[in-house]
Short mmCIF file of C-alpha atoms and ligand atoms in Angstrom, two decimals:
data_model
loop_
_atom_site.label_atom_id
_atom_site.label_comp_id
_atom_site.label_asym_id
_atom_site.label_seq_id
_atom_site.Cartn_x
_atom_site.Cartn_y
_atom_site.Cartn_z
CA UNK J 1 -3.57 25.90 -13.58
CA UNK J 2 0.06 24.97 -13.96
CA UNK J 3 1.76 22.24 -16.54
CA UNK J 4 3.29 18.77 -15.51
CA UNK J 5 4.94 15.72 -17.37
CA UNK J 6 3.70 12.51 -16.32
CA UNK J 7 3.31 9.05 -17.60
CA UNK J 8 -0.93 7.72 -18.40
CA UNK J 9 -2.11 4.82 -20.10
CA UNK J 10 -5.12 6.25 -22.58
CA UNK J 11 -6.75 2.93 -22.48
CA UNK J 12 -6.81 -0.72 -21.47
CA UNK J 13 -5.04 -2.24 -23.75
CA UNK J 14 -2.45 0.16 -24.64
CA UNK J 15 1.02 0.93 -22.68
CA UNK J 16 1.88 3.78 -20.39
CA UNK J 17 3.14 6.78 -22.99
CA UNK J 18 4.59 10.26 -22.27
CA UNK J 19 1.85 13.05 -21.16
CA UNK J 20 1.13 16.73 -20.04
CA UNK J 21 -1.58 17.94 -18.21
CA UNK J 22 -2.22 20.56 -16.34
CA UNK J 23 -2.76 20.54 -11.87
CA UNK J 24 -4.43 23.38 -10.07
CA UNK J 25 -2.60 26.15 -8.19
CA UNK J 26 -2.59 25.09 -4.78
CA UNK J 27 -5.55 26.32 -2.98
CA UNK J 28 -5.90 27.74 0.69
CA UNK J 29 -5.35 24.20 2.20
CA UNK J 30 -3.21 22.82 -0.50
CA UNK J 31 0.60 21.49 -0.60
CA UNK J 32 2.34 21.37 -3.95
CA UNK J 33 4.93 18.70 -3.76
CA UNK J 34 7.71 18.69 -6.01
CA UNK J 35 7.96 14.09 -6.43
CA UNK J 36 10.86 12.36 -5.72
CA UNK J 37 9.93 9.03 -5.74
CA UNK J 38 6.87 7.07 -6.79
CA UNK J 39 6.32 3.18 -5.79
CA UNK J 40 4.47 1.20 -8.42
CA UNK J 41 1.82 -0.56 -6.66
CA UNK J 42 0.21 -3.96 -8.18
CA UNK J 43 -3.19 -1.84 -8.07
CA UNK J 44 -1.88 0.31 -10.55
CA UNK J 45 -1.57 -2.33 -12.92
CA UNK J 46 -4.65 -3.45 -12.28
CA UNK J 47 -7.09 0.04 -12.80
CA UNK J 48 -4.42 0.54 -16.08
CA UNK J 49 -5.72 -2.75 -17.21
CA UNK J 50 -8.97 -2.11 -16.21
CA UNK J 51 -9.11 -5.28 -14.33
CA UNK J 52 -11.44 -4.33 -11.70
CA UNK J 53 -13.87 -2.45 -14.39
CA UNK J 54 -14.60 1.38 -13.96
CA UNK J 55 -11.60 2.63 -15.09
CA UNK J 56 -11.03 6.48 -15.58
CA UNK J 57 -9.27 6.70 -18.87
CA UNK J 58 -6.60 8.74 -19.46
CA UNK J 59 -5.01 6.95 -16.13
CA UNK J 60 -1.63 8.28 -14.49
CA UNK J 61 -1.48 5.89 -12.28
CA UNK J 62 0.54 6.30 -8.48
CA UNK J 63 -0.39 6.49 -4.87
CA UNK J 64 3.02 5.79 -3.50
CA UNK J 65 4.94 9.30 -3.75
CA UNK J 66 7.13 10.79 -1.23
CA UNK J 67 8.36 14.52 -2.62
CA UNK J 68 9.57 17.97 -1.15
CA UNK J 69 7.02 20.60 -0.12
CA UNK J 70 7.80 24.02 -3.13
CA UNK J 71 4.52 25.94 -1.94
CA UNK J 72 1.55 25.74 0.53
CA UNK J 73 -1.57 27.14 0.34
CA UNK J 74 -1.84 30.87 2.98
CA UNK J 75 -3.94 28.52 5.93
CA UNK J 76 -1.76 25.61 5.91
CA UNK J 77 0.08 25.33 8.90
CA UNK J 78 1.10 21.62 8.93
CA UNK J 79 3.55 21.99 6.11
CA UNK J 80 6.11 24.92 4.48
CA UNK J 81 8.49 24.62 1.81
CA UNK J 82 11.35 22.49 1.52
CA UNK J 83 9.41 19.51 3.92
CA UNK J 84 9.62 16.11 3.33
CA UNK J 85 6.11 14.98 2.32
CA UNK J 86 4.23 11.76 1.46
CA UNK J 87 0.64 10.92 -0.30
CA UNK J 88 -0.87 7.51 -0.36
CA UNK J 89 -3.83 6.17 -1.87
CA UNK J 90 -6.94 9.04 -1.11
CA UNK J 91 -6.31 12.57 -1.49
CA UNK J 92 -9.90 13.54 -0.30
CA UNK J 93 -13.08 12.06 1.46
CA UNK J 94 -16.41 14.05 2.67
CA UNK J 95 -15.21 14.66 6.20
CA UNK J 96 -18.20 14.31 7.74
CA UNK J 97 -19.25 11.14 7.66
CA UNK J 98 -18.39 8.70 11.21
CA UNK J 99 -15.27 6.88 9.87
CA UNK J 100 -14.28 10.64 8.30
CA UNK J 101 -14.49 11.97 12.12
CA UNK J 102 -12.96 9.39 13.54
CA UNK J 103 -9.86 9.51 11.25
CA UNK J 104 -10.76 6.42 9.19
CA UNK J 105 -11.13 8.42 5.52
CA UNK J 106 -10.30 5.24 3.81
CA UNK J 107 -14.02 3.76 5.01
CA UNK J 108 -15.45 6.85 4.38
CA UNK J 109 -19.34 6.14 3.33
CA UNK J 110 -19.52 8.23 0.43
CA UNK J 111 -15.78 6.75 -0.93
CA UNK J 112 -12.61 8.35 -0.52
CA UNK J 113 -11.22 9.98 -3.85
CA UNK J 114 -8.37 8.21 -4.62
CA UNK J 115 -5.38 9.86 -5.87
CA UNK J 116 -5.65 8.72 -9.73
CA UNK J 117 -8.87 6.83 -11.59
CA UNK J 118 -11.31 9.09 -9.31
CA UNK J 119 -12.69 12.36 -9.73
CA UNK J 120 -12.00 15.11 -7.26
CA UNK J 121 -15.50 15.69 -5.63
CA UNK J 122 -15.83 19.57 -6.17
CA UNK J 123 -14.86 19.78 -9.39
CA UNK J 124 -15.10 16.11 -11.05
CA UNK J 125 -11.93 16.68 -12.80
CA UNK J 126 -10.00 12.99 -13.19
CA UNK J 127 -7.72 12.94 -10.07
CA UNK J 128 -3.57 12.20 -11.80
CA UNK J 129 -1.35 9.99 -9.48
CA UNK J 130 2.44 10.17 -8.94
CA UNK J 131 4.01 8.81 -12.27
CA UNK J 132 4.09 13.04 -12.28
CA UNK J 133 5.98 16.00 -11.76
CA UNK J 134 4.12 17.50 -8.86
CA UNK J 135 1.30 17.41 -7.20
CA UNK J 136 -0.94 19.24 -5.32
CA UNK J 137 -3.02 18.40 -2.65
CA UNK J 138 -4.99 19.12 0.67
CA UNK J 139 -2.71 18.86 3.45
CA UNK J 140 -5.00 16.64 5.31
CA UNK J 141 -4.28 14.02 3.18
CA UNK J 142 -0.49 14.32 3.03
CA UNK J 143 1.48 13.10 5.99
CA UNK J 144 5.17 14.26 7.19
CA UNK J 145 8.54 11.75 5.91
CA UNK J 146 11.26 11.30 8.63
CA UNK J 147 14.19 12.90 7.21
CA UNK J 148 16.49 10.01 8.91
CA UNK J 149 14.79 7.36 6.14
CA UNK J 150 15.68 6.50 2.83
CA UNK J 151 13.88 8.46 0.78
CA UNK J 152 12.83 5.72 -2.19
CA UNK J 153 12.42 2.94 -0.26
CA UNK J 154 9.90 5.10 1.88
CA UNK J 155 7.65 5.27 -1.26
CA UNK J 156 6.04 2.11 -1.19
CA UNK J 157 4.97 2.96 3.00
CA UNK J 158 2.54 4.77 2.03
CA UNK J 159 0.40 2.04 0.77
CA UNK J 160 2.23 -1.58 1.33
CA UNK J 161 3.64 -0.11 4.46
CA UNK J 162 0.19 0.96 5.75
CA UNK J 163 -1.98 -1.27 4.31
CA UNK J 164 0.20 -3.77 6.91
CA UNK J 165 0.71 -1.72 9.43
CA UNK J 166 -3.25 -0.76 10.53
CA UNK J 167 -3.99 -4.60 10.60
CA UNK J 168 -1.15 -5.16 12.72
CA UNK J 169 -2.24 -2.07 15.09
CA UNK J 170 -6.29 -2.79 15.02
CA UNK J 171 -5.97 -6.30 16.62
CA UNK J 172 -3.29 -5.30 18.55
CA UNK J 173 -0.61 -7.96 17.11
CA UNK J 174 2.46 -7.25 19.83
CA UNK J 175 5.12 -9.16 22.11
CA UNK J 176 4.63 -13.06 23.25
CA UNK J 177 2.11 -13.32 19.90
CA UNK J 178 2.57 -15.95 17.24
CA UNK J 179 2.15 -13.68 14.01
CA UNK J 180 1.93 -15.49 10.41
CA UNK J 181 2.49 -13.57 7.63
CA UNK J 182 0.97 -15.54 4.67
CA UNK J 183 2.66 -14.88 0.95
CA UNK J 184 5.70 -12.65 0.84
CA UNK J 185 5.19 -9.51 -2.09
CA UNK J 186 5.17 -6.03 -1.80
CA UNK J 187 2.65 -6.52 1.30
CA UNK J 188 4.10 -9.63 2.71
CA UNK J 189 7.58 -8.35 3.05
CA UNK J 190 6.44 -5.41 4.72
CA UNK J 191 3.88 -7.65 6.63
CA UNK J 192 7.33 -9.24 8.17
CA UNK J 193 9.51 -6.54 8.71
CA UNK J 194 6.55 -4.42 10.76
CA UNK J 195 5.14 -7.29 12.92
CA UNK J 196 8.77 -8.01 14.03
CA UNK J 197 9.09 -4.70 14.78
CA UNK J 198 6.48 -4.79 17.21
CA UNK J 199 7.65 -7.57 18.80
CA UNK J 200 5.68 -10.23 17.45
CA UNK J 201 7.26 -13.68 16.78
CA UNK J 202 7.12 -14.22 12.45
CA UNK J 203 6.67 -16.62 10.49
CA UNK J 204 6.71 -16.44 7.23
CA UNK J 205 3.54 -18.75 4.95
CA UNK J 206 4.73 -19.13 1.60
CA UNK J 207 4.88 -22.17 -0.93
CA UNK J 208 7.94 -21.11 -1.87
CA UNK J 209 11.23 -22.33 0.84
CA UNK J 210 13.25 -20.15 -1.69
CA UNK J 211 10.72 -17.33 -0.66
CA UNK J 212 11.24 -18.55 2.83
CA UNK J 213 14.29 -17.98 2.72
CA UNK J 214 14.19 -14.72 1.79
CA UNK J 215 11.45 -14.06 4.66
CA UNK J 216 14.54 -15.03 7.23
CA UNK J 217 16.71 -12.20 5.69
CA UNK J 218 13.96 -9.76 5.81
CA UNK J 219 13.53 -10.62 9.65
CA UNK J 220 11.30 -13.26 10.40
CA UNK J 221 11.36 -16.20 12.79
CA UNK J 222 10.69 -19.28 11.27
CA UNK J 223 9.58 -20.02 7.77
CA UNK J 224 6.28 -22.61 7.11
CA UNK J 225 5.69 -23.82 3.71
CA UNK J 226 2.03 -23.99 2.82
CA UNK J 227 3.05 -27.06 1.09
CA UNK J 228 4.08 -28.74 3.08
CA UNK J 229 1.39 -31.27 4.65
CA UNK J 230 3.15 -32.71 7.70
CA UNK J 231 4.77 -29.23 8.32
CA UNK J 232 1.32 -27.91 7.74
CA UNK J 233 -0.35 -30.34 10.22
CA UNK J 234 2.44 -29.53 13.06
CA UNK J 235 1.73 -25.72 12.92
CA UNK J 236 -2.16 -26.66 13.86
CA UNK J 237 -3.57 -23.96 16.52
CA UNK J 238 -0.05 -22.19 16.76
CA UNK J 239 -1.32 -18.48 15.53
CA UNK J 240 -2.82 -15.33 17.18
CA UNK J 241 -2.89 -13.33 13.83
CA UNK J 242 -2.52 -14.17 10.15
CA UNK J 243 -2.22 -11.55 7.76
CA UNK J 244 -3.31 -12.90 4.53
CA UNK J 245 -1.50 -11.13 1.44
CA UNK J 246 -2.80 -13.69 -1.14
CA UNK J 247 -3.72 -10.98 -4.01
CA UNK J 248 -6.65 -13.54 -5.83
CA UNK J 249 -9.56 -15.82 -3.81
CA UNK J 250 -8.05 -18.60 -2.76
CA UNK J 251 -8.67 -21.56 -0.58
CA UNK J 252 -8.54 -20.52 3.31
CA UNK J 253 -9.10 -23.34 5.40
CA UNK J 254 -5.92 -24.22 5.43
CA UNK J 255 -5.00 -21.40 7.13
CA UNK J 256 -7.67 -21.33 9.55
CA UNK J 257 -6.36 -24.82 11.09
CA UNK J 258 -3.51 -22.80 11.94
CA UNK J 259 -5.53 -20.23 14.18
CA UNK J 260 -5.42 -20.42 17.66
CA UNK J 261 -8.54 -20.22 20.54
CA UNK J 262 -9.80 -16.53 19.39
CA UNK J 263 -7.51 -15.81 16.71
CA UNK J 264 -8.20 -13.91 13.79
CA UNK J 265 -6.98 -13.98 10.54
CA UNK J 266 -7.11 -10.58 7.90
CA UNK J 267 -7.68 -10.12 4.60
CA UNK J 268 -5.63 -7.07 2.58
CA UNK J 269 -4.70 -8.53 -0.85
CA UNK J 270 -7.50 -11.03 -2.38
CA UNK J 271 -10.75 -8.67 -3.68
CA UNK J 272 -12.13 -11.47 -5.71
CA UNK J 273 -13.92 -14.47 -4.04
CA UNK J 274 -12.69 -17.13 -1.83
CA UNK J 275 -13.19 -20.57 -2.40
CA UNK J 276 -16.36 -21.72 0.11
CA UNK J 277 -15.01 -21.43 3.57
CA UNK J 278 -16.51 -24.33 6.38
CA UNK J 279 -18.33 -23.01 8.50
CA UNK J 280 -16.63 -25.76 11.28
CA UNK J 281 -13.44 -24.11 10.61
CA UNK J 282 -13.99 -20.53 12.17
CA UNK J 283 -16.99 -22.37 15.19
CA UNK J 284 -14.73 -24.41 16.77
CA UNK J 285 -11.93 -22.10 18.01
CA UNK J 286 -13.88 -19.07 18.03
CA UNK J 287 -11.90 -17.77 14.87
CA UNK J 288 -12.34 -14.57 13.02
CA UNK J 289 -11.87 -13.75 9.12
CA UNK J 290 -11.89 -10.04 8.40
CA UNK J 291 -10.45 -7.62 5.81
CA UNK J 292 -9.02 -4.26 5.93
CA UNK J 293 -8.37 -1.81 4.03
CA UNK J 294 -4.88 0.48 4.18
CA UNK J 295 -4.85 2.80 7.02
CA UNK J 296 -6.53 6.15 8.13
CA UNK J 297 -4.73 9.64 7.46
CA UNK J 298 -2.90 9.61 11.07
CA UNK J 299 -2.71 6.30 11.22
CA UNK J 300 -0.25 6.32 7.81
CA UNK J 301 1.27 9.04 9.65
CA UNK J 302 2.24 7.14 13.30
CA UNK J 303 2.77 4.03 10.64
CA UNK J 304 5.74 6.72 8.84
CA UNK J 305 7.14 7.60 12.56
CA UNK J 306 7.23 4.08 13.31
CA UNK J 307 9.24 3.38 10.39
CA UNK J 308 11.05 5.87 11.04
CA UNK J 309 12.03 5.06 14.92
CA UNK J 310 12.51 1.86 13.31
CA UNK J 311 14.33 2.22 10.83
CA UNK J 312 12.04 0.65 8.58
CA UNK J 313 11.46 1.12 4.55
CA UNK J 314 10.87 -1.23 1.78
CA UNK J 315 12.97 -3.27 -0.33
CA UNK J 316 13.41 -1.93 -3.61
CA UNK J 317 14.36 -1.79 -7.25
CA UNK J 318 14.64 1.68 -8.77
CA UNK J 319 13.32 2.02 -12.26
CA UNK J 320 13.48 4.71 -15.30
CA UNK J 321 9.66 6.40 -16.12
CA UNK J 322 10.81 4.89 -19.32
CA UNK J 323 10.84 1.52 -17.94
CA UNK J 324 7.53 1.12 -16.74
CA UNK J 325 5.75 -1.00 -19.14
CA UNK J 326 8.84 -3.34 -18.74
CA UNK J 327 8.01 -3.27 -14.93
CA UNK J 328 4.56 -4.31 -15.17
CA UNK J 329 5.16 -7.33 -17.28
CA UNK J 330 7.58 -8.80 -14.21
CA UNK J 331 5.05 -7.61 -11.55
CA UNK J 332 3.05 -10.25 -14.04
CA UNK J 333 5.46 -13.22 -13.29
CA UNK J 334 6.12 -11.97 -9.62
CA UNK J 335 10.12 -10.65 -9.96
CA UNK J 336 10.41 -8.23 -8.11
CA UNK J 337 11.91 -7.83 -4.87
CA UNK J 338 9.58 -6.49 -3.30
CA UNK J 339 8.57 -2.95 -4.91
CA UNK J 340 9.21 -1.33 -7.83
CA UNK J 341 10.21 2.76 -7.49
CA UNK J 342 10.28 4.91 -9.95
CA UNK J 343 13.00 7.72 -9.78
CA UNK J 344 10.85 10.50 -11.34
CA UNK J 345 13.92 12.04 -11.76
CA UNK J 346 14.04 10.47 -14.77
CA UNK J 347 10.55 12.48 -15.84
CA UNK J 348 12.02 15.73 -15.64
CA UNK J 349 14.91 15.39 -18.02
ZN1 LIG P 401 -1.81 0.60 -3.58
ZN1 LIG P 402 -16.83 9.74 4.73
#
């Protein structure tokens, strides 16, 4: 075991504060990583404050991790000391069920083991995330990070990137398609960049004309302001695919009207109840509403390689670890473009 410094929250209503704990020494298949940067996901805030129930304390959040390998176990073949490495939302799964066998560990029938706010499968010890100096993870759940990218801006790809990449790939988004990204935040801004790089014509669908302008800067071809009834009417039946990143329950009926025959809308943000969906909005036009959760490990690697090739990273604002509580407050006000990333050097100092 070895000691690491971290930031943790002891209870739902307490701020994050300095904390230290012990991590296991790398086993034969483990990789020990010195963390450089950790993105701040909206789910960090929700889990730290127990918004979804069942949170485990003390909690060290963080599942958008980029670092360098410092040691590997004797059976590790994928990594050696000095390699760049990334860790996302999962650190383990049963590895035997149908989804695991298919490389879709995020849908593991036994539930995947979260990078934090979860328990290790064998020891039942709490898992602690990336607001810490180092982490030890089995090589299957570690991905290679392309050397050519800006590392601090790579961190959010490990959650926001894969969450948007996976449905775009699964529904085969590409050239000749009209794709709408609903909502411009951490997820939405990645959706714009990735769908554009896949060759689609991309429209940002947002309530705010000002955010729309920013979406054009990010690469969107068009903006549709969802509060503009005339514009919404004009866009009826236009889209092959909608990626809905709105983080709370809402009325999806107006968006369904935007889909063409056989169009699909995929939800990646809202975990809570949606307003009632009118059957007629699905039946007329054979439309689909679906959901999608992060992505498997192989697909996460594919996403990072794709981003390396197309030079795609997240738009970020760097913070020191002692600014994390203020960052959470700003996230509640949507005051970030589009992801905070913690410089873990500030934790080691
Ligand atoms: Zn996340
Ligand atoms: Zn499984």
